[in-house]
């Protein structure tokens, strides 16, 4: 049996020397970050004893009284259950002071990875983000993000070799439209990256059997979660995570090795069935609440009260580009501190 897979044993809290963190995510669209269902990806980690987590789940069921066999964040987010949502997040609630959520703004993530691949400079993502959001307009900005997403994703659903010409044709058209402006200069830097783009696509075809998708936010978010809980003192951490198809043994090995190379004392990433571990279910609630609240705020339809409750939980290392919502979430923007796959 793979040691990273669910062993069937009852979940535990970890040994005294190892901090065991239960994790889950919300908002996963794989590598489809510009045409998916959500604007935000959230990855939550919770450090709560199993017995306390089970007690919290019973309390939520008693308060909500839904016949559903499995509760999700949507149950807590219903207006009629607002008091339960507030209790869950507020001081004195079951996860207060014992949980963090790492947020990824998907459009900024695409530009962050694009800058890394084409320019070898992820610091250029901030300028690209401003260009896309402020200079190109909604329609052209979305078109640019779409072709960038298609260029970077492992499987782009198109004829082999078509994503590079499509991206640079789109880029050239936008550059001409923005000629003589700061936006034109920012886009012009990308035009010199065609050779890097070709090499990147070739590498996807000829690369290693264990492929680490540049464009999927889950893997770097797991590394960031481990880094938060390990802390500067490098306390040993074990992550207990809901099973995901992406988390193959080879990719788990990449997460563990990447964390260790970054100075994070990640001892293990172990997969479990969420319904068998009440701690993972609490992480699922927090991730879903955070993804919903941050996404609404990003679209200008946020709930200030909910964002204020969420703020103490947000990981400062979250990958975020929008300055208008960053302050409310307690973040610096742009923030691209999450390590990219090699």
C-alpha angles and dihedrals in degrees: 000000000000106000090221094058127086108284095197091242120131112272117260138197096239129248122301091256095050125064107221115206124190114215143191138159141221132200099035114165094159110231093337096099101151101042102036133103100266140046095209136051117205130193118187133195124195130191104197127133114255093243092051092048091051090049091051092051090052090050091051091050092049091051099043100034096197118161090225113126092216123035121215135186089268089070092059093042094060111110093235089059096048092121090056091050091050092047090051094055103029127094107284092030123125098265103029110128090004105074143058133188125207113212128203121193099213100212091051090047090057092051092045091055093042091055090049095050100040101032105020084230118102089179087076090068092088093058091045090050092053090047094051095043100039110022108033100048127226099292099043091039092055091046091053092048090049095054091043090053090049091050094053104038118101094230110029099178093234138101112293110270096016100104096068096053091044093052095048094043088054091045093051091051093051092046091055091049090051097040113150095018134101087252091057090052093050092050091044091063089062093054090071090059099073093107090052090049092052091048091049093053091045089051090056089058097041100029131111123303090245101064120192109206110229091204103050111096096201099081098050090042090057090051090050091049091052090048093053095051095041089052129184090304088062094231112187112260133192118196119210106197137185110253115267130181089229092059099083119162091260093052092045087054089052091052092049094046094044091051093050093048087053092055095258116139096222106162098180146350107212126185123221138170106264096221089057095055118056091196091062089050090056089050089051090054093050094046092049094047092048095047091050096045096044092045093051090049091050090054092049094253099098131149105232093199093053093044089052090053090048097048098083089056099052116109109235088220092064114135105243136153107177112095095193094064098030093078093051091050093046094247138130114235132245094028119167101163096132113108116243122225115262 
